[in-house]
PDB file of C-alpha atoms and ligand atoms in Angstrom:
ATOM      1  CA  MET A   1      -7.295  11.446  13.598  1.00  0.00           C
ATOM      2  CA  LYS A   2      -5.335   8.264  13.523  1.00  0.00           C
ATOM      3  CA  ARG A   3      -1.808   8.453  14.840  1.00  0.00           C
ATOM      4  CA  GLU A   4       0.993   6.365  13.516  1.00  0.00           C
ATOM      5  CA  ILE A   5       2.906   3.892  15.598  1.00  0.00           C
ATOM      6  CA  ASN A   6       6.619   4.645  15.564  1.00  0.00           C
ATOM      7  CA  VAL A   7       8.849   1.629  15.251  1.00  0.00           C
ATOM      8  CA  ILE A   8      12.362   1.976  16.586  1.00  0.00           C
ATOM      9  CA  ASP A   9      15.071  -0.641  16.534  1.00  0.00           C
ATOM     10  CA  LEU A  10      14.853  -2.426  19.890  1.00  0.00           C
ATOM     11  CA  LYS A  11      16.965  -5.546  20.264  1.00  0.00           C
ATOM     12  CA  PHE A  12      15.364  -8.389  22.183  1.00  0.00           C
ATOM     13  CA  ASN A  13      17.546 -11.014  23.837  1.00  0.00           C
ATOM     14  CA  GLU A  14      15.230 -13.921  23.206  1.00  0.00           C
ATOM     15  CA  GLU A  15      12.940 -14.993  20.469  1.00  0.00           C
ATOM     16  CA  LEU A  16       9.486 -13.603  21.150  1.00  0.00           C
ATOM     17  CA  MET A  17       6.229 -15.450  20.764  1.00  0.00           C
ATOM     18  CA  LYS A  18       3.325 -14.015  18.800  1.00  0.00           C
ATOM     19  CA  ILE A  19       0.178 -13.158  20.698  1.00  0.00           C
ATOM     20  CA  ASP A  20      -2.263 -15.725  19.423  1.00  0.00           C
ATOM     21  CA  LYS A  21      -5.484 -13.822  19.986  1.00  0.00           C
ATOM     22  CA  PRO A  22      -5.510 -10.672  22.090  1.00  0.00           C
ATOM     23  CA  ARG A  23      -8.587 -10.605  24.304  1.00  0.00           C
ATOM     24  CA  LYS A  24      -7.895  -7.569  26.404  1.00  0.00           C
ATOM     25  CA  ILE A  25      -5.905  -4.381  26.657  1.00  0.00           C
ATOM     26  CA  VAL A  26      -4.071  -3.565  29.880  1.00  0.00           C
ATOM     27  CA  ILE A  27      -3.170   0.056  30.597  1.00  0.00           C
ATOM     28  CA  HIS A  28      -0.081   0.964  32.647  1.00  0.00           C
ATOM     29  CA  HIS A  29       1.873   3.995  33.734  1.00  0.00           C
ATOM     30  CA  THR A  30       5.662   3.886  33.980  1.00  0.00           C
ATOM     31  CA  HIS A  31       5.536   5.344  37.507  1.00  0.00           C
ATOM     32  CA  ASN A  32       8.891   7.007  36.877  1.00  0.00           C
ATOM     33  CA  PRO A  33       7.792   9.932  34.696  1.00  0.00           C
ATOM     34  CA  ASN A  34      11.187  10.339  33.055  1.00  0.00           C
ATOM     35  CA  LEU A  35      11.223   6.982  31.316  1.00  0.00           C
ATOM     36  CA  THR A  36      11.155   6.789  27.550  1.00  0.00           C
ATOM     37  CA  VAL A  37      10.581   3.729  25.415  1.00  0.00           C
ATOM     38  CA  GLU A  38      14.323   3.258  25.068  1.00  0.00           C
ATOM     39  CA  SER A  39      15.201   3.721  28.727  1.00  0.00           C
ATOM     40  CA  THR A  40      12.358   1.386  29.695  1.00  0.00           C
ATOM     41  CA  HIS A  41      13.713  -1.227  27.291  1.00  0.00           C
ATOM     42  CA  LYS A  42      17.143  -0.907  28.900  1.00  0.00           C
ATOM     43  CA  LEU A  43      15.701  -1.001  32.431  1.00  0.00           C
ATOM     44  CA  HIS A  44      13.675  -4.128  31.769  1.00  0.00           C
ATOM     45  CA  ILE A  45      16.734  -5.907  30.393  1.00  0.00           C
ATOM     46  CA  GLU A  46      19.156  -4.785  33.087  1.00  0.00           C
ATOM     47  CA  ARG A  47      17.011  -4.817  36.179  1.00  0.00           C
ATOM     48  CA  PHE A  48      14.499  -7.544  35.429  1.00  0.00           C
ATOM     49  CA  LYS A  49      16.634  -9.627  33.041  1.00  0.00           C
ATOM     50  CA  TRP A  50      13.749  -9.736  30.596  1.00  0.00           C
ATOM     51  CA  ALA A  51      14.178 -10.129  26.863  1.00  0.00           C
ATOM     52  CA  GLY A  52      13.468  -6.430  26.466  1.00  0.00           C
ATOM     53  CA  ILE A  53      10.745  -3.900  27.165  1.00  0.00           C
ATOM     54  CA  GLY A  54       7.793  -5.668  28.749  1.00  0.00           C
ATOM     55  CA  TYR A  55       5.102  -3.432  27.243  1.00  0.00           C
ATOM     56  CA  ASN A  56       3.632  -3.991  23.819  1.00  0.00           C
ATOM     57  CA  TYR A  57       3.221  -0.271  23.144  1.00  0.00           C
ATOM     58  CA  PHE A  58       4.434   2.893  24.821  1.00  0.00           C
ATOM     59  CA  ILE A  59       3.056   6.427  24.717  1.00  0.00           C
ATOM     60  CA  GLU A  60       5.334   9.303  25.625  1.00  0.00           C
ATOM     61  CA  LYS A  61       4.105  12.589  27.109  1.00  0.00           C
ATOM     62  CA  SER A  62       4.075  14.156  23.654  1.00  0.00           C
ATOM     63  CA  GLY A  63       1.484  11.590  22.602  1.00  0.00           C
ATOM     64  CA  ASP A  64       3.965   9.852  20.311  1.00  0.00           C
ATOM     65  CA  ILE A  65       3.226   6.158  20.141  1.00  0.00           C
ATOM     66  CA  PHE A  66       6.040   3.617  20.010  1.00  0.00           C
ATOM     67  CA  GLN A  67       6.054  -0.061  19.402  1.00  0.00           C
ATOM     68  CA  GLY A  68       7.605  -2.019  22.262  1.00  0.00           C
ATOM     69  CA  ARG A  69       7.092  -5.738  21.789  1.00  0.00           C
ATOM     70  CA  GLY A  70       4.361  -5.063  19.281  1.00  0.00           C
ATOM     71  CA  MET A  71       2.091  -8.060  18.858  1.00  0.00           C
ATOM     72  CA  TYR A  72       4.479 -10.423  20.628  1.00  0.00           C
ATOM     73  CA  VAL A  73       3.803 -11.709  24.134  1.00  0.00           C
ATOM     74  CA  GLY A  74       4.900  -9.092  26.619  1.00  0.00           C
ATOM     75  CA  ALA A  75       5.877  -9.003  30.289  1.00  0.00           C
ATOM     76  CA  HIS A  76       3.540  -6.496  31.890  1.00  0.00           C
ATOM     77  CA  ALA A  77       0.678  -8.312  33.645  1.00  0.00           C
ATOM     78  CA  LYS A  78       1.425 -11.608  35.338  1.00  0.00           C
ATOM     79  CA  ASN A  79      -0.688 -14.495  33.996  1.00  0.00           C
ATOM     80  CA  HIS A  80      -2.276 -12.201  31.397  1.00  0.00           C
ATOM     81  CA  ASN A  81       0.569 -11.553  28.996  1.00  0.00           C
ATOM     82  CA  ARG A  82      -0.302 -14.219  26.478  1.00  0.00           C
ATOM     83  CA  ASP A  83      -3.677 -12.803  25.548  1.00  0.00           C
ATOM     84  CA  SER A  84      -3.361  -9.115  26.258  1.00  0.00           C
ATOM     85  CA  ILE A  85      -1.861  -5.994  24.757  1.00  0.00           C
ATOM     86  CA  GLY A  86      -0.038  -3.923  27.380  1.00  0.00           C
ATOM     87  CA  ILE A  87       0.136  -0.202  26.754  1.00  0.00           C
ATOM     88  CA  ALA A  88       2.273   1.989  29.009  1.00  0.00           C
ATOM     89  CA  LEU A  89       2.024   5.736  29.317  1.00  0.00           C
ATOM     90  CA  ALA A  90       5.069   7.646  30.525  1.00  0.00           C
ATOM     91  CA  GLY A  91       4.162   9.319  33.793  1.00  0.00           C
ATOM     92  CA  ASN A  92       3.271   8.849  37.418  1.00  0.00           C
ATOM     93  CA  PHE A  93      -0.499   9.155  37.546  1.00  0.00           C
ATOM     94  CA  ASP A  94      -0.593   8.762  41.290  1.00  0.00           C
ATOM     95  CA  GLU A  95       0.589  12.369  41.249  1.00  0.00           C
ATOM     96  CA  ASP A  96      -0.074  13.832  37.798  1.00  0.00           C
ATOM     97  CA  LEU A  97      -2.633  13.440  35.069  1.00  0.00           C
ATOM     98  CA  PRO A  98      -1.684  12.058  31.665  1.00  0.00           C
ATOM     99  CA  THR A  99      -1.280  14.738  29.005  1.00  0.00           C
ATOM    100  CA  GLU A 100      -4.208  15.346  26.666  1.00  0.00           C
ATOM    101  CA  GLU A 101      -2.016  14.134  23.835  1.00  0.00           C
ATOM    102  CA  GLN A 102      -1.369  10.874  25.645  1.00  0.00           C
ATOM    103  CA  ILE A 103      -5.072  10.279  26.196  1.00  0.00           C
ATOM    104  CA  GLU A 104      -5.860  11.075  22.564  1.00  0.00           C
ATOM    105  CA  SER A 105      -3.210   8.639  21.368  1.00  0.00           C
ATOM    106  CA  LEU A 106      -4.318   6.014  23.847  1.00  0.00           C
ATOM    107  CA  VAL A 107      -7.925   6.302  22.675  1.00  0.00           C
ATOM    108  CA  ASP A 108      -6.785   6.002  19.060  1.00  0.00           C
ATOM    109  CA  ILE A 109      -4.747   2.870  19.477  1.00  0.00           C
ATOM    110  CA  CYS A 110      -7.224   1.249  21.849  1.00  0.00           C
ATOM    111  CA  LEU A 111      -9.983   1.775  19.285  1.00  0.00           C
ATOM    112  CA  GLU A 112      -7.793   0.336  16.569  1.00  0.00           C
ATOM    113  CA  PHE A 113      -7.068  -2.808  18.592  1.00  0.00           C
ATOM    114  CA  MET A 114     -10.666  -3.077  19.776  1.00  0.00           C
ATOM    115  CA  ILE A 115     -11.917  -3.023  16.205  1.00  0.00           C
ATOM    116  CA  ASN A 116      -9.193  -5.268  14.768  1.00  0.00           C
ATOM    117  CA  TYR A 117      -9.413  -7.914  17.467  1.00  0.00           C
ATOM    118  CA  ASP A 118     -13.014  -7.543  18.540  1.00  0.00           C
ATOM    119  CA  ILE A 119     -12.232  -6.434  22.095  1.00  0.00           C
ATOM    120  CA  GLU A 120     -15.115  -4.946  24.074  1.00  0.00           C
ATOM    121  CA  PRO A 121     -14.654  -1.760  26.121  1.00  0.00           C
ATOM    122  CA  ILE A 122     -15.063  -3.737  29.338  1.00  0.00           C
ATOM    123  CA  ARG A 123     -11.956  -5.674  28.379  1.00  0.00           C
ATOM    124  CA  VAL A 124      -9.856  -2.541  28.386  1.00  0.00           C
ATOM    125  CA  ILE A 125      -8.580  -2.610  31.928  1.00  0.00           C
ATOM    126  CA  GLY A 126      -6.125  -0.890  34.208  1.00  0.00           C
ATOM    127  CA  HIS A 127      -3.318  -3.043  35.570  1.00  0.00           C
ATOM    128  CA  ARG A 128      -4.699  -2.634  39.115  1.00  0.00           C
ATOM    129  CA  GLU A 129      -8.045  -4.104  38.037  1.00  0.00           C
ATOM    130  CA  ILE A 130      -6.461  -7.511  37.584  1.00  0.00           C
ATOM    131  CA  GLU A 131      -7.137  -9.750  40.552  1.00  0.00           C
ATOM    132  CA  GLY A 132      -4.264  -9.945  42.980  1.00  0.00           C
ATOM    133  CA  VAL A 133      -2.498  -6.801  41.766  1.00  0.00           C
ATOM    134  CA  GLU A 134      -1.641  -4.466  44.609  1.00  0.00           C
ATOM    135  CA  LYS A 135      -0.079  -1.678  42.571  1.00  0.00           C
ATOM    136  CA  THR A 136      -2.128   1.424  41.809  1.00  0.00           C
ATOM    137  CA  CYS A 137      -1.075   1.188  38.138  1.00  0.00           C
ATOM    138  CA  PRO A 138      -1.959   3.110  35.945  1.00  0.00           C
ATOM    139  CA  GLY A 139      -2.150   5.524  38.874  1.00  0.00           C
ATOM    140  CA  LEU A 140      -4.834   6.694  41.274  1.00  0.00           C
ATOM    141  CA  LEU A 141      -5.642   9.722  39.121  1.00  0.00           C
ATOM    142  CA  PHE A 142      -6.262   7.569  36.053  1.00  0.00           C
ATOM    143  CA  ASP A 143     -10.009   6.921  36.138  1.00  0.00           C
ATOM    144  CA  MET A 144     -10.574   3.671  34.236  1.00  0.00           C
ATOM    145  CA  ASP A 145     -14.373   3.946  34.240  1.00  0.00           C
ATOM    146  CA  LYS A 146     -14.176   7.385  32.706  1.00  0.00           C
ATOM    147  CA  PHE A 147     -11.692   6.144  30.151  1.00  0.00           C
ATOM    148  CA  ARG A 148     -13.946   3.248  29.127  1.00  0.00           C
ATOM    149  CA  GLU A 149     -16.856   5.673  28.791  1.00  0.00           C
ATOM    150  CA  LEU A 150     -14.736   7.739  26.458  1.00  0.00           C
ATOM    151  CA  LEU A 151     -13.987   4.646  24.366  1.00  0.00           C
ATOM    152  CA  ILE A 152     -17.691   3.786  24.168  1.00  0.00           C
ATOM    153  CA  GLU A 153     -18.494   7.344  23.079  1.00  0.00           C
ATOM    154  CA  ARG A 154     -15.866   7.231  20.351  1.00  0.00           C
ATOM    155  CA  LEU A 155     -16.926   3.775  19.189  1.00  0.00           C
ATOM    156  CA  ASP A 156     -20.494   5.031  18.806  1.00  0.00           C
ATOM    157  CA  LYS A 157     -19.251   7.805  16.544  1.00  0.00           C
ATOM    158  CA  ILE A 158     -17.354   5.401  14.314  1.00  0.00           C
ATOM    159  CA  LYS A 159     -20.236   2.951  13.929  1.00  0.00           C
TER     160      LYS A 159
HETATM  161 ZN1   ZN B 201       1.302  -1.705  35.386  1.00  0.00          ZN
END
C-alpha cells in the first residue's frame, strides 16, 4: 500500500536549491524521540541557524510521512546533501526500535524514490555508513543490512 506524503506549511529562511539528481538515500533517526516535523524545523532554525528542517522527509512514530525540504537540497549529511534524499524517523534507535508503521512507510517511500530516480538498494545507507561520521545514526538497533534486504525483497515483488 502506498502512503501519501503530507505537506505542511514550513517556512524556509532562504531560497532552496533543487536536488539535481538524487543518487542515494540517507536514513536518520532524530535521536530525541519527542521531535515532530514541526519541532525539528524550529530546532534546526533556532539552534543550527539553518534555513529550516535539514531532512528532506520525516516519518513520525505513527508512520505518517511528512515533507521536510522535499526535493530541495537538505542539511543532513555533510558533503552528501546535494545528491541525496535524507529521511529522518522520529525516535532514538540506540535504545528503541522503530515502530512497524515507520518501517512500512520508510520502505514505501524508499521504493518510490528508488524506482523514480533509479537508486540501487546499496545506495540506501544509514547516516553512520558515510565515511567520517562518528554518530550511530540511525541508531545501533537499526540494522541497515536487514533493511536493504527488505527493500530487495519488496523490489522483487514489484518487478
Ligand atoms: Zn543522521
